[in-house]
Amino acid sequence: MSELQIHQFECLSDNYSWLVHDPDANVTAVVDTPEVGPILQALEDTGWQLTHILNTHHHFDHAGGNEELKAKTGCQIIGSKSDAARIPGIDMQVGDGDSFTFGTRKVEVFDVSGHTIGHIAFWFPDDKIIFVGDALFALGCGRLFEGSPAQMWHSLQKLTALPADTTVYCAHEYTQSNAKFALTVEPDNAALVDRARQIDAMRAKGVPTVPTTIGLELETNPFLRPQSEDLQRTIGMQGAGEVEVFAETRRLKDNF
Ligand code: ZN
Ligand code: FE
């Protein structure tokens, strides 16, 4: 089995999108369709032919280019069963626990509702890669537009159950501002302080901070660390439950 090839590129002001190419089967997916122009450019740059769109959720900066790309390429659109009515051009509906074949790979689907209801993530177990859309970010998590804190916490736990060396592709370059917030709630986390410094250096050179890994997020992302005594103390939630601490962390970030 040849290695899956991933081509990451920027769209809109701070979105990422990816071409995922399986050389053994000559299939290529784009993960979300924020903007058609850069996606067509990426296809031209790589010489790959688009066969699939994998949609994480219905927001315009994730599914806005679906119909134009489908018309141009005849690709198949795979998206959330429980959000199918809001995914333009959807051909194949998948939900939590489903798997499907992409070239020589099996792809497993997780429902990670919270940012939206019906938000899904795509896990490639053979490659230890997951595309999480706006559910989890480097040092952050998605805003709760539709779901409850308990629901989002449940969703995030599906992601943190993956191997620590899983590569996580999140859909926005929000890491530097996420780091500023994270430092206010867990100032004594040495791994976080260190990472924030690295992020500043990377962004100063225009280097993407995405992808990340599950292991790195578990060590430094406050939204995955409601058990942290440092975090609990800083936000005045000592001894509170995980969902309550997570909810308060999310509320503080919304007002940051
Ligand atoms: Zn979104
Ligand atoms: Fe988004």
Short mmCIF file of N, CA and C in Angstrom, two decimals, residues 77-252:
data_model
loop_
_atom_site.label_atom_id
_atom_site.label_comp_id
_atom_site.label_asym_id
_atom_site.label_seq_id
_atom_site.Cartn_x
_atom_site.Cartn_y
_atom_site.Cartn_z
N ILE A 77 -20.04 13.48 -3.98
CA ILE A 77 -20.01 14.24 -2.72
C ILE A 77 -20.48 13.36 -1.57
N ILE A 78 -19.59 13.22 -0.58
CA ILE A 78 -19.89 12.40 0.59
C ILE A 78 -20.03 13.33 1.79
N GLY A 79 -21.16 13.25 2.48
CA GLY A 79 -21.39 14.13 3.62
C GLY A 79 -22.30 13.49 4.65
N SER A 80 -22.67 14.31 5.62
CA SER A 80 -23.37 13.82 6.81
C SER A 80 -24.82 13.46 6.52
N LYS A 81 -25.19 12.25 6.95
CA LYS A 81 -26.56 11.78 6.82
C LYS A 81 -27.52 12.69 7.60
N SER A 82 -27.14 13.04 8.82
CA SER A 82 -28.08 13.81 9.64
C SER A 82 -28.10 15.30 9.27
N ASP A 83 -27.22 15.70 8.36
CA ASP A 83 -27.22 17.10 7.91
C ASP A 83 -27.37 17.17 6.38
N ALA A 84 -27.89 16.08 5.78
CA ALA A 84 -27.90 15.96 4.31
C ALA A 84 -28.66 17.11 3.64
N ALA A 85 -29.71 17.60 4.30
CA ALA A 85 -30.53 18.66 3.71
C ALA A 85 -29.74 19.95 3.53
N ARG A 86 -28.64 20.09 4.27
CA ARG A 86 -27.87 21.34 4.19
C ARG A 86 -26.54 21.17 3.44
N ILE A 87 -26.29 19.98 2.89
CA ILE A 87 -25.04 19.75 2.15
C ILE A 87 -25.36 19.79 0.65
N PRO A 88 -24.97 20.88 -0.05
CA PRO A 88 -25.32 21.00 -1.46
C PRO A 88 -24.76 19.84 -2.29
N GLY A 89 -25.61 19.24 -3.12
CA GLY A 89 -25.17 18.23 -4.07
C GLY A 89 -24.80 16.88 -3.49
N ILE A 90 -25.18 16.62 -2.24
CA ILE A 90 -24.73 15.38 -1.58
C ILE A 90 -25.19 14.15 -2.35
N ASP A 91 -24.25 13.19 -2.54
CA ASP A 91 -24.55 11.94 -3.25
C ASP A 91 -24.61 10.76 -2.30
N MET A 92 -23.72 10.77 -1.29
CA MET A 92 -23.64 9.62 -0.39
C MET A 92 -23.68 10.12 1.04
N GLN A 93 -24.60 9.57 1.83
CA GLN A 93 -24.80 10.03 3.20
C GLN A 93 -24.16 9.06 4.19
N VAL A 94 -23.35 9.61 5.09
CA VAL A 94 -22.68 8.77 6.09
C VAL A 94 -22.88 9.35 7.48
N GLY A 95 -22.88 8.46 8.46
CA GLY A 95 -23.08 8.89 9.84
C GLY A 95 -22.13 8.18 10.79
N ASP A 96 -22.31 8.44 12.06
CA ASP A 96 -21.41 7.93 13.10
C ASP A 96 -21.27 6.41 13.01
N GLY A 97 -20.03 5.94 12.97
CA GLY A 97 -19.77 4.50 12.95
C GLY A 97 -19.78 3.90 11.55
N ASP A 98 -20.19 4.67 10.55
CA ASP A 98 -20.17 4.17 9.18
C ASP A 98 -18.73 4.14 8.66
N SER A 99 -18.50 3.28 7.69
CA SER A 99 -17.22 3.36 6.99
C SER A 99 -17.50 3.21 5.49
N PHE A 100 -16.58 3.72 4.71
CA PHE A 100 -16.72 3.59 3.26
C PHE A 100 -15.34 3.43 2.66
N THR A 101 -15.32 3.05 1.39
CA THR A 101 -14.05 2.80 0.72
C THR A 101 -13.65 4.01 -0.10
N PHE A 102 -12.41 4.43 0.09
CA PHE A 102 -11.83 5.48 -0.75
C PHE A 102 -10.57 4.89 -1.36
N GLY A 103 -10.63 4.52 -2.64
CA GLY A 103 -9.49 3.85 -3.27
C GLY A 103 -9.18 2.55 -2.54
N THR A 104 -7.95 2.43 -2.07
CA THR A 104 -7.54 1.22 -1.35
C THR A 104 -7.75 1.35 0.16
N ARG A 105 -8.34 2.47 0.58
CA ARG A 105 -8.48 2.76 2.00
C ARG A 105 -9.90 2.56 2.51
N LYS A 106 -9.95 2.26 3.81
CA LYS A 106 -11.22 2.33 4.51
C LYS A 106 -11.23 3.67 5.25
N VAL A 107 -12.35 4.37 5.16
CA VAL A 107 -12.50 5.62 5.90
C VAL A 107 -13.62 5.42 6.91
N GLU A 108 -13.36 5.80 8.16
CA GLU A 108 -14.38 5.68 9.20
C GLU A 108 -14.91 7.06 9.55
N VAL A 109 -16.20 7.10 9.85
CA VAL A 109 -16.88 8.37 10.10
C VAL A 109 -17.24 8.49 11.57
N PHE A 110 -16.92 9.65 12.14
CA PHE A 110 -17.36 9.97 13.51
C PHE A 110 -18.32 11.15 13.45
N ASP A 111 -19.41 11.06 14.16
CA ASP A 111 -20.24 12.25 14.37
C ASP A 111 -19.57 13.06 15.48
N VAL A 112 -19.25 14.32 15.16
CA VAL A 112 -18.62 15.20 16.16
C VAL A 112 -19.45 16.47 16.30
N SER A 113 -20.74 16.29 16.47
CA SER A 113 -21.66 17.42 16.60
C SER A 113 -21.31 18.33 17.76
N GLY A 114 -21.67 19.60 17.59
CA GLY A 114 -21.42 20.61 18.62
C GLY A 114 -21.29 21.97 17.96
N HIS A 115 -20.29 22.10 17.09
CA HIS A 115 -20.15 23.31 16.27
C HIS A 115 -21.41 23.45 15.41
N THR A 116 -21.78 22.35 14.73
CA THR A 116 -23.09 22.21 14.10
C THR A 116 -23.62 20.83 14.48
N ILE A 117 -24.93 20.64 14.35
CA ILE A 117 -25.49 19.31 14.53
C ILE A 117 -25.29 18.56 13.21
N GLY A 118 -24.69 17.37 13.30
CA GLY A 118 -24.42 16.58 12.11
C GLY A 118 -23.01 16.80 11.55
N HIS A 119 -22.19 17.55 12.26
CA HIS A 119 -20.78 17.71 11.86
C HIS A 119 -20.10 16.34 11.94
N ILE A 120 -19.34 15.98 10.91
CA ILE A 120 -18.64 14.69 10.95
C ILE A 120 -17.14 14.87 10.74
N ALA A 121 -16.40 13.83 11.13
CA ALA A 121 -14.96 13.78 10.91
C ALA A 121 -14.64 12.51 10.13
N PHE A 122 -13.56 12.56 9.34
CA PHE A 122 -13.16 11.43 8.49
C PHE A 122 -11.82 10.88 8.97
N TRP A 123 -11.82 9.64 9.40
CA TRP A 123 -10.63 8.98 9.98
C TRP A 123 -10.11 7.93 9.01
N PHE A 124 -8.83 8.06 8.67
CA PHE A 124 -8.15 7.08 7.80
C PHE A 124 -7.26 6.23 8.70
N PRO A 125 -7.77 5.10 9.21
CA PRO A 125 -7.02 4.35 10.22
C PRO A 125 -5.68 3.80 9.72
N ASP A 126 -5.59 3.42 8.45
CA ASP A 126 -4.33 2.88 7.93
C ASP A 126 -3.23 3.93 7.93
N ASP A 127 -3.62 5.18 7.84
CA ASP A 127 -2.65 6.27 7.73
C ASP A 127 -2.58 7.10 9.01
N LYS A 128 -3.46 6.78 9.98
CA LYS A 128 -3.54 7.54 11.23
C LYS A 128 -3.71 9.04 10.96
N ILE A 129 -4.69 9.33 10.13
CA ILE A 129 -4.98 10.71 9.75
C ILE A 129 -6.45 10.96 10.00
N ILE A 130 -6.78 12.13 10.55
CA ILE A 130 -8.19 12.48 10.67
C ILE A 130 -8.42 13.93 10.23
N PHE A 131 -9.52 14.12 9.51
CA PHE A 131 -9.95 15.46 9.11
C PHE A 131 -11.13 15.84 9.99
N VAL A 132 -10.97 16.90 10.78
CA VAL A 132 -11.95 17.20 11.83
C VAL A 132 -12.76 18.46 11.57
N GLY A 133 -12.56 19.11 10.42
CA GLY A 133 -13.35 20.31 10.11
C GLY A 133 -13.20 21.36 11.20
N ASP A 134 -14.33 21.83 11.73
CA ASP A 134 -14.32 22.85 12.78
C ASP A 134 -14.69 22.27 14.15
N ALA A 135 -14.50 20.96 14.33
CA ALA A 135 -14.80 20.37 15.65
C ALA A 135 -13.65 20.67 16.62
N LEU A 136 -12.45 20.32 16.21
CA LEU A 136 -11.26 20.52 17.03
C LEU A 136 -10.28 21.38 16.25
N PHE A 137 -9.66 22.34 16.94
CA PHE A 137 -8.59 23.14 16.32
C PHE A 137 -7.30 22.95 17.11
N ALA A 138 -6.20 23.34 16.50
CA ALA A 138 -4.95 23.39 17.24
C ALA A 138 -5.14 24.41 18.37
N LEU A 139 -5.08 23.94 19.59
CA LEU A 139 -5.26 24.74 20.81
C LEU A 139 -6.68 25.31 20.95
N GLY A 140 -7.64 24.79 20.21
CA GLY A 140 -9.00 25.30 20.34
C GLY A 140 -10.03 24.25 19.98
N CYS A 141 -11.27 24.68 19.96
CA CYS A 141 -12.34 23.83 19.43
C CYS A 141 -13.37 24.75 18.79
N GLY A 142 -14.28 24.17 18.04
CA GLY A 142 -15.25 24.97 17.32
C GLY A 142 -16.22 25.66 18.27
N ARG A 143 -16.72 26.81 17.83
CA ARG A 143 -17.77 27.49 18.58
C ARG A 143 -19.03 26.65 18.58
N LEU A 144 -19.78 26.71 19.66
CA LEU A 144 -20.99 25.89 19.77
C LEU A 144 -22.17 26.64 19.17
N PHE A 145 -22.26 26.62 17.84
CA PHE A 145 -23.38 27.31 17.19
C PHE A 145 -24.68 26.55 17.37
N GLU A 146 -24.63 25.23 17.37
CA GLU A 146 -25.87 24.44 17.39
C GLU A 146 -25.95 23.44 18.54
N GLY A 147 -24.83 22.96 19.00
CA GLY A 147 -24.86 21.90 20.01
C GLY A 147 -24.62 22.43 21.42
N SER A 148 -24.77 21.53 22.39
CA SER A 148 -24.55 21.88 23.80
C SER A 148 -23.11 21.55 24.18
N PRO A 149 -22.64 22.13 25.29
CA PRO A 149 -21.31 21.77 25.77
C PRO A 149 -21.17 20.26 26.02
N ALA A 150 -22.18 19.63 26.57
CA ALA A 150 -22.10 18.18 26.84
C ALA A 150 -21.92 17.40 25.54
N GLN A 151 -22.64 17.82 24.52
CA GLN A 151 -22.56 17.15 23.23
C GLN A 151 -21.17 17.32 22.61
N MET A 152 -20.65 18.55 22.68
CA MET A 152 -19.32 18.81 22.12
C MET A 152 -18.25 18.04 22.89
N TRP A 153 -18.38 18.00 24.20
CA TRP A 153 -17.40 17.27 25.01
C TRP A 153 -17.40 15.79 24.64
N HIS A 154 -18.59 15.24 24.45
CA HIS A 154 -18.73 13.85 24.01
C HIS A 154 -18.05 13.65 22.65
N SER A 155 -18.27 14.59 21.75
CA SER A 155 -17.65 14.51 20.41
C SER A 155 -16.12 14.56 20.50
N LEU A 156 -15.62 15.48 21.31
CA LEU A 156 -14.16 15.62 21.42
C LEU A 156 -13.52 14.37 22.00
N GLN A 157 -14.25 13.70 22.88
CA GLN A 157 -13.70 12.47 23.47
C GLN A 157 -13.53 11.34 22.44
N LYS A 158 -14.34 11.36 21.39
CA LYS A 158 -14.13 10.38 20.32
C LYS A 158 -12.79 10.63 19.64
N LEU A 159 -12.42 11.90 19.53
CA LEU A 159 -11.16 12.24 18.87
C LEU A 159 -9.97 11.94 19.78
N THR A 160 -10.10 12.26 21.06
CA THR A 160 -8.96 12.04 21.96
C THR A 160 -8.74 10.55 22.25
N ALA A 161 -9.72 9.71 21.90
CA ALA A 161 -9.53 8.26 22.07
C ALA A 161 -8.64 7.67 20.97
N LEU A 162 -8.35 8.45 19.94
CA LEU A 162 -7.49 7.98 18.85
C LEU A 162 -6.03 7.94 19.32
N PRO A 163 -5.17 7.18 18.63
CA PRO A 163 -3.76 7.13 19.03
C PRO A 163 -3.13 8.52 19.10
N ALA A 164 -2.22 8.70 20.06
CA ALA A 164 -1.59 10.01 20.27
C ALA A 164 -0.87 10.51 19.02
N ASP A 165 -0.38 9.59 18.20
CA ASP A 165 0.38 10.03 17.01
C ASP A 165 -0.53 10.22 15.79
N THR A 166 -1.82 10.28 16.01
CA THR A 166 -2.76 10.57 14.91
C THR A 166 -2.55 12.01 14.43
N THR A 167 -2.43 12.18 13.12
CA THR A 167 -2.31 13.51 12.54
C THR A 167 -3.69 14.12 12.37
N VAL A 168 -3.84 15.34 12.88
CA VAL A 168 -5.15 16.00 12.90
C VAL A 168 -5.14 17.20 11.97
N TYR A 169 -5.98 17.13 10.94
CA TYR A 169 -6.12 18.24 10.01
C TYR A 169 -7.37 19.03 10.37
N CYS A 170 -7.18 20.22 10.92
CA CYS A 170 -8.30 21.08 11.28
C CYS A 170 -8.38 22.21 10.25
N ALA A 171 -9.56 22.79 10.12
CA ALA A 171 -9.89 23.56 8.92
C ALA A 171 -9.54 25.06 8.96
N HIS A 172 -8.99 25.54 10.06
CA HIS A 172 -8.66 26.97 10.12
C HIS A 172 -7.29 27.19 10.76
N GLU A 173 -6.64 28.26 10.34
CA GLU A 173 -5.40 28.71 10.97
C GLU A 173 -5.77 29.70 12.07
N TYR A 174 -6.19 29.15 13.21
CA TYR A 174 -6.59 29.98 14.35
C TYR A 174 -5.59 29.83 15.50
N THR A 175 -4.51 29.13 15.27
CA THR A 175 -3.70 28.64 16.38
C THR A 175 -3.08 29.74 17.23
N GLN A 176 -2.60 30.80 16.56
CA GLN A 176 -1.90 31.84 17.33
C GLN A 176 -2.87 32.56 18.28
N SER A 177 -4.07 32.88 17.81
CA SER A 177 -5.01 33.53 18.73
C SER A 177 -5.53 32.53 19.75
N ASN A 178 -5.67 31.27 19.38
CA ASN A 178 -6.05 30.26 20.37
C ASN A 178 -5.00 30.15 21.47
N ALA A 179 -3.74 30.27 21.09
CA ALA A 179 -2.65 30.17 22.07
C ALA A 179 -2.72 31.30 23.09
N LYS A 180 -3.06 32.50 22.62
CA LYS A 180 -3.16 33.64 23.53
C LYS A 180 -4.22 33.38 24.60
N PHE A 181 -5.36 32.83 24.17
CA PHE A 181 -6.40 32.50 25.13
C PHE A 181 -5.95 31.36 26.06
N ALA A 182 -5.39 30.31 25.46
CA ALA A 182 -4.99 29.13 26.25
C ALA A 182 -4.05 29.53 27.39
N LEU A 183 -3.15 30.46 27.10
CA LEU A 183 -2.19 30.90 28.12
C LEU A 183 -2.89 31.62 29.28
N THR A 184 -4.05 32.22 29.03
CA THR A 184 -4.75 32.90 30.13
C THR A 184 -5.43 31.91 31.07
N VAL A 185 -5.77 30.72 30.57
CA VAL A 185 -6.46 29.76 31.44
C VAL A 185 -5.56 28.66 32.00
N GLU A 186 -4.41 28.45 31.36
CA GLU A 186 -3.47 27.46 31.89
C GLU A 186 -2.04 27.98 31.80
N PRO A 187 -1.77 29.08 32.52
CA PRO A 187 -0.49 29.79 32.36
C PRO A 187 0.72 28.98 32.81
N ASP A 188 0.51 27.98 33.68
CA ASP A 188 1.65 27.23 34.20
C ASP A 188 1.92 25.93 33.45
N ASN A 189 1.23 25.72 32.34
CA ASN A 189 1.47 24.52 31.53
C ASN A 189 2.71 24.75 30.67
N ALA A 190 3.82 24.13 31.09
CA ALA A 190 5.11 24.37 30.43
C ALA A 190 5.07 23.97 28.95
N ALA A 191 4.38 22.88 28.65
CA ALA A 191 4.28 22.44 27.25
C ALA A 191 3.53 23.46 26.41
N LEU A 192 2.53 24.09 27.02
CA LEU A 192 1.76 25.12 26.31
C LEU A 192 2.61 26.37 26.09
N VAL A 193 3.32 26.80 27.12
CA VAL A 193 4.17 27.98 27.00
C VAL A 193 5.19 27.78 25.87
N ASP A 194 5.76 26.59 25.85
CA ASP A 194 6.74 26.24 24.84
C ASP A 194 6.12 26.23 23.43
N ARG A 195 4.95 25.64 23.36
CA ARG A 195 4.28 25.55 22.05
C ARG A 195 3.89 26.94 21.55
N ALA A 196 3.40 27.79 22.45
CA ALA A 196 2.99 29.14 22.05
C ALA A 196 4.17 29.89 21.43
N ARG A 197 5.35 29.68 22.01
CA ARG A 197 6.56 30.33 21.48
C ARG A 197 6.87 29.81 20.07
N GLN A 198 6.76 28.49 19.92
CA GLN A 198 7.01 27.90 18.59
C GLN A 198 6.01 28.41 17.55
N ILE A 199 4.75 28.55 17.99
CA ILE A 199 3.70 29.00 17.07
C ILE A 199 3.98 30.43 16.60
N ASP A 200 4.39 31.29 17.54
CA ASP A 200 4.72 32.67 17.17
C ASP A 200 5.84 32.68 16.12
N ALA A 201 6.84 31.84 16.32
CA ALA A 201 7.97 31.79 15.38
C ALA A 201 7.49 31.28 14.02
N MET A 202 6.63 30.27 14.03
CA MET A 202 6.13 29.72 12.77
C MET A 202 5.29 30.75 12.02
N ARG A 203 4.40 31.43 12.74
CA ARG A 203 3.51 32.40 12.08
C ARG A 203 4.29 33.62 11.57
N ALA A 204 5.37 33.97 12.29
CA ALA A 204 6.20 35.09 11.85
C ALA A 204 6.81 34.79 10.48
N LYS A 205 7.02 33.50 10.21
CA LYS A 205 7.57 33.09 8.90
C LYS A 205 6.48 32.65 7.93
N GLY A 206 5.20 32.75 8.36
CA GLY A 206 4.09 32.36 7.49
C GLY A 206 3.93 30.85 7.35
N VAL A 207 4.51 30.09 8.29
CA VAL A 207 4.43 28.62 8.23
C VAL A 207 3.10 28.16 8.85
N PRO A 208 2.38 27.25 8.19
CA PRO A 208 1.13 26.73 8.78
C PRO A 208 1.40 25.98 10.09
N THR A 209 0.48 26.13 11.05
CA THR A 209 0.59 25.37 12.30
C THR A 209 -0.27 24.11 12.25
N VAL A 210 -0.92 23.89 11.13
CA VAL A 210 -1.75 22.71 10.88
C VAL A 210 -1.01 21.83 9.89
N PRO A 211 -0.97 20.51 10.03
CA PRO A 211 -1.70 19.70 11.01
C PRO A 211 -1.07 19.70 12.40
N THR A 212 -1.84 19.14 13.33
CA THR A 212 -1.34 18.92 14.68
C THR A 212 -1.49 17.42 14.96
N THR A 213 -1.32 17.03 16.22
CA THR A 213 -1.54 15.62 16.58
C THR A 213 -2.43 15.53 17.82
N ILE A 214 -3.05 14.40 17.99
CA ILE A 214 -3.87 14.19 19.19
C ILE A 214 -3.02 14.32 20.45
N GLY A 215 -1.81 13.78 20.42
CA GLY A 215 -0.94 13.82 21.60
C GLY A 215 -0.60 15.25 22.01
N LEU A 216 -0.25 16.06 21.03
CA LEU A 216 0.11 17.46 21.31
C LEU A 216 -1.10 18.23 21.84
N GLU A 217 -2.27 17.98 21.27
CA GLU A 217 -3.47 18.66 21.75
C GLU A 217 -3.81 18.25 23.18
N LEU A 218 -3.66 16.96 23.48
CA LEU A 218 -3.97 16.51 24.84
C LEU A 218 -3.07 17.19 25.87
N GLU A 219 -1.84 17.51 25.47
CA GLU A 219 -0.89 18.15 26.39
C GLU A 219 -1.13 19.65 26.54
N THR A 220 -1.70 20.28 25.52
CA THR A 220 -1.67 21.75 25.49
C THR A 220 -3.01 22.43 25.22
N ASN A 221 -4.00 21.72 24.73
CA ASN A 221 -5.27 22.36 24.34
C ASN A 221 -6.22 22.41 25.55
N PRO A 222 -6.55 23.61 26.05
CA PRO A 222 -7.34 23.69 27.29
C PRO A 222 -8.72 23.04 27.16
N PHE A 223 -9.25 22.99 25.93
CA PHE A 223 -10.59 22.41 25.74
C PHE A 223 -10.58 20.89 25.91
N LEU A 224 -9.38 20.30 25.89
CA LEU A 224 -9.26 18.85 26.11
C LEU A 224 -8.73 18.55 27.50
N ARG A 225 -8.61 19.59 28.35
CA ARG A 225 -7.93 19.43 29.63
C ARG A 225 -8.77 19.89 30.83
N PRO A 226 -10.08 19.58 30.84
CA PRO A 226 -10.88 20.04 31.98
C PRO A 226 -10.47 19.40 33.30
N GLN A 227 -9.66 18.34 33.25
CA GLN A 227 -9.19 17.70 34.49
C GLN A 227 -7.99 18.46 35.07
N SER A 228 -7.41 19.39 34.30
CA SER A 228 -6.21 20.08 34.75
C SER A 228 -6.51 20.95 35.98
N GLU A 229 -5.76 20.70 37.04
CA GLU A 229 -5.97 21.48 38.27
C GLU A 229 -5.59 22.94 38.06
N ASP A 230 -4.57 23.17 37.28
CA ASP A 230 -4.12 24.52 36.95
C ASP A 230 -5.26 25.28 36.26
N LEU A 231 -5.87 24.64 35.27
CA LEU A 231 -6.99 25.24 34.53
C LEU A 231 -8.17 25.49 35.48
N GLN A 232 -8.54 24.47 36.23
CA GLN A 232 -9.69 24.59 37.14
C GLN A 232 -9.50 25.75 38.12
N ARG A 233 -8.30 25.84 38.67
CA ARG A 233 -8.00 26.89 39.65
C ARG A 233 -8.09 28.27 38.98
N THR A 234 -7.49 28.38 37.80
CA THR A 234 -7.43 29.68 37.12
C THR A 234 -8.82 30.21 36.77
N ILE A 235 -9.73 29.30 36.39
CA ILE A 235 -11.06 29.79 36.01
C ILE A 235 -12.06 29.66 37.15
N GLY A 236 -11.58 29.31 38.34
CA GLY A 236 -12.47 29.26 39.51
C GLY A 236 -13.46 28.12 39.51
N MET A 237 -13.00 26.95 39.00
CA MET A 237 -13.91 25.80 38.88
C MET A 237 -13.30 24.56 39.54
N GLN A 238 -12.60 24.76 40.67
CA GLN A 238 -11.93 23.63 41.30
C GLN A 238 -12.91 22.52 41.68
N GLY A 239 -12.58 21.31 41.26
CA GLY A 239 -13.39 20.14 41.63
C GLY A 239 -14.64 19.97 40.79
N ALA A 240 -14.88 20.86 39.82
CA ALA A 240 -16.09 20.75 38.99
C ALA A 240 -15.93 19.59 37.99
N GLY A 241 -17.04 19.16 37.42
CA GLY A 241 -17.03 18.06 36.46
C GLY A 241 -16.47 18.49 35.11
N GLU A 242 -16.11 17.50 34.31
CA GLU A 242 -15.47 17.78 33.02
C GLU A 242 -16.33 18.65 32.10
N VAL A 243 -17.62 18.31 32.02
CA VAL A 243 -18.50 19.07 31.12
C VAL A 243 -18.62 20.52 31.59
N GLU A 244 -18.72 20.70 32.90
CA GLU A 244 -18.87 22.06 33.45
C GLU A 244 -17.61 22.88 33.18
N VAL A 245 -16.45 22.27 33.40
CA VAL A 245 -15.19 23.00 33.17
C VAL A 245 -15.04 23.30 31.67
N PHE A 246 -15.35 22.32 30.84
CA PHE A 246 -15.29 22.54 29.40
C PHE A 246 -16.22 23.69 28.99
N ALA A 247 -17.45 23.66 29.51
CA ALA A 247 -18.44 24.69 29.15
C ALA A 247 -17.96 26.08 29.56
N GLU A 248 -17.37 26.18 30.75
CA GLU A 248 -16.90 27.48 31.23
C GLU A 248 -15.69 27.95 30.39
N THR A 249 -14.82 27.03 30.02
CA THR A 249 -13.68 27.37 29.17
C THR A 249 -14.17 27.90 27.82
N ARG A 250 -15.16 27.23 27.25
CA ARG A 250 -15.73 27.66 25.96
C ARG A 250 -16.38 29.04 26.10
N ARG A 251 -17.10 29.25 27.22
CA ARG A 251 -17.77 30.54 27.44
C ARG A 251 -16.72 31.66 27.55
N LEU A 252 -15.65 31.39 28.28
CA LEU A 252 -14.59 32.40 28.43
C LEU A 252 -13.96 32.71 27.08
#
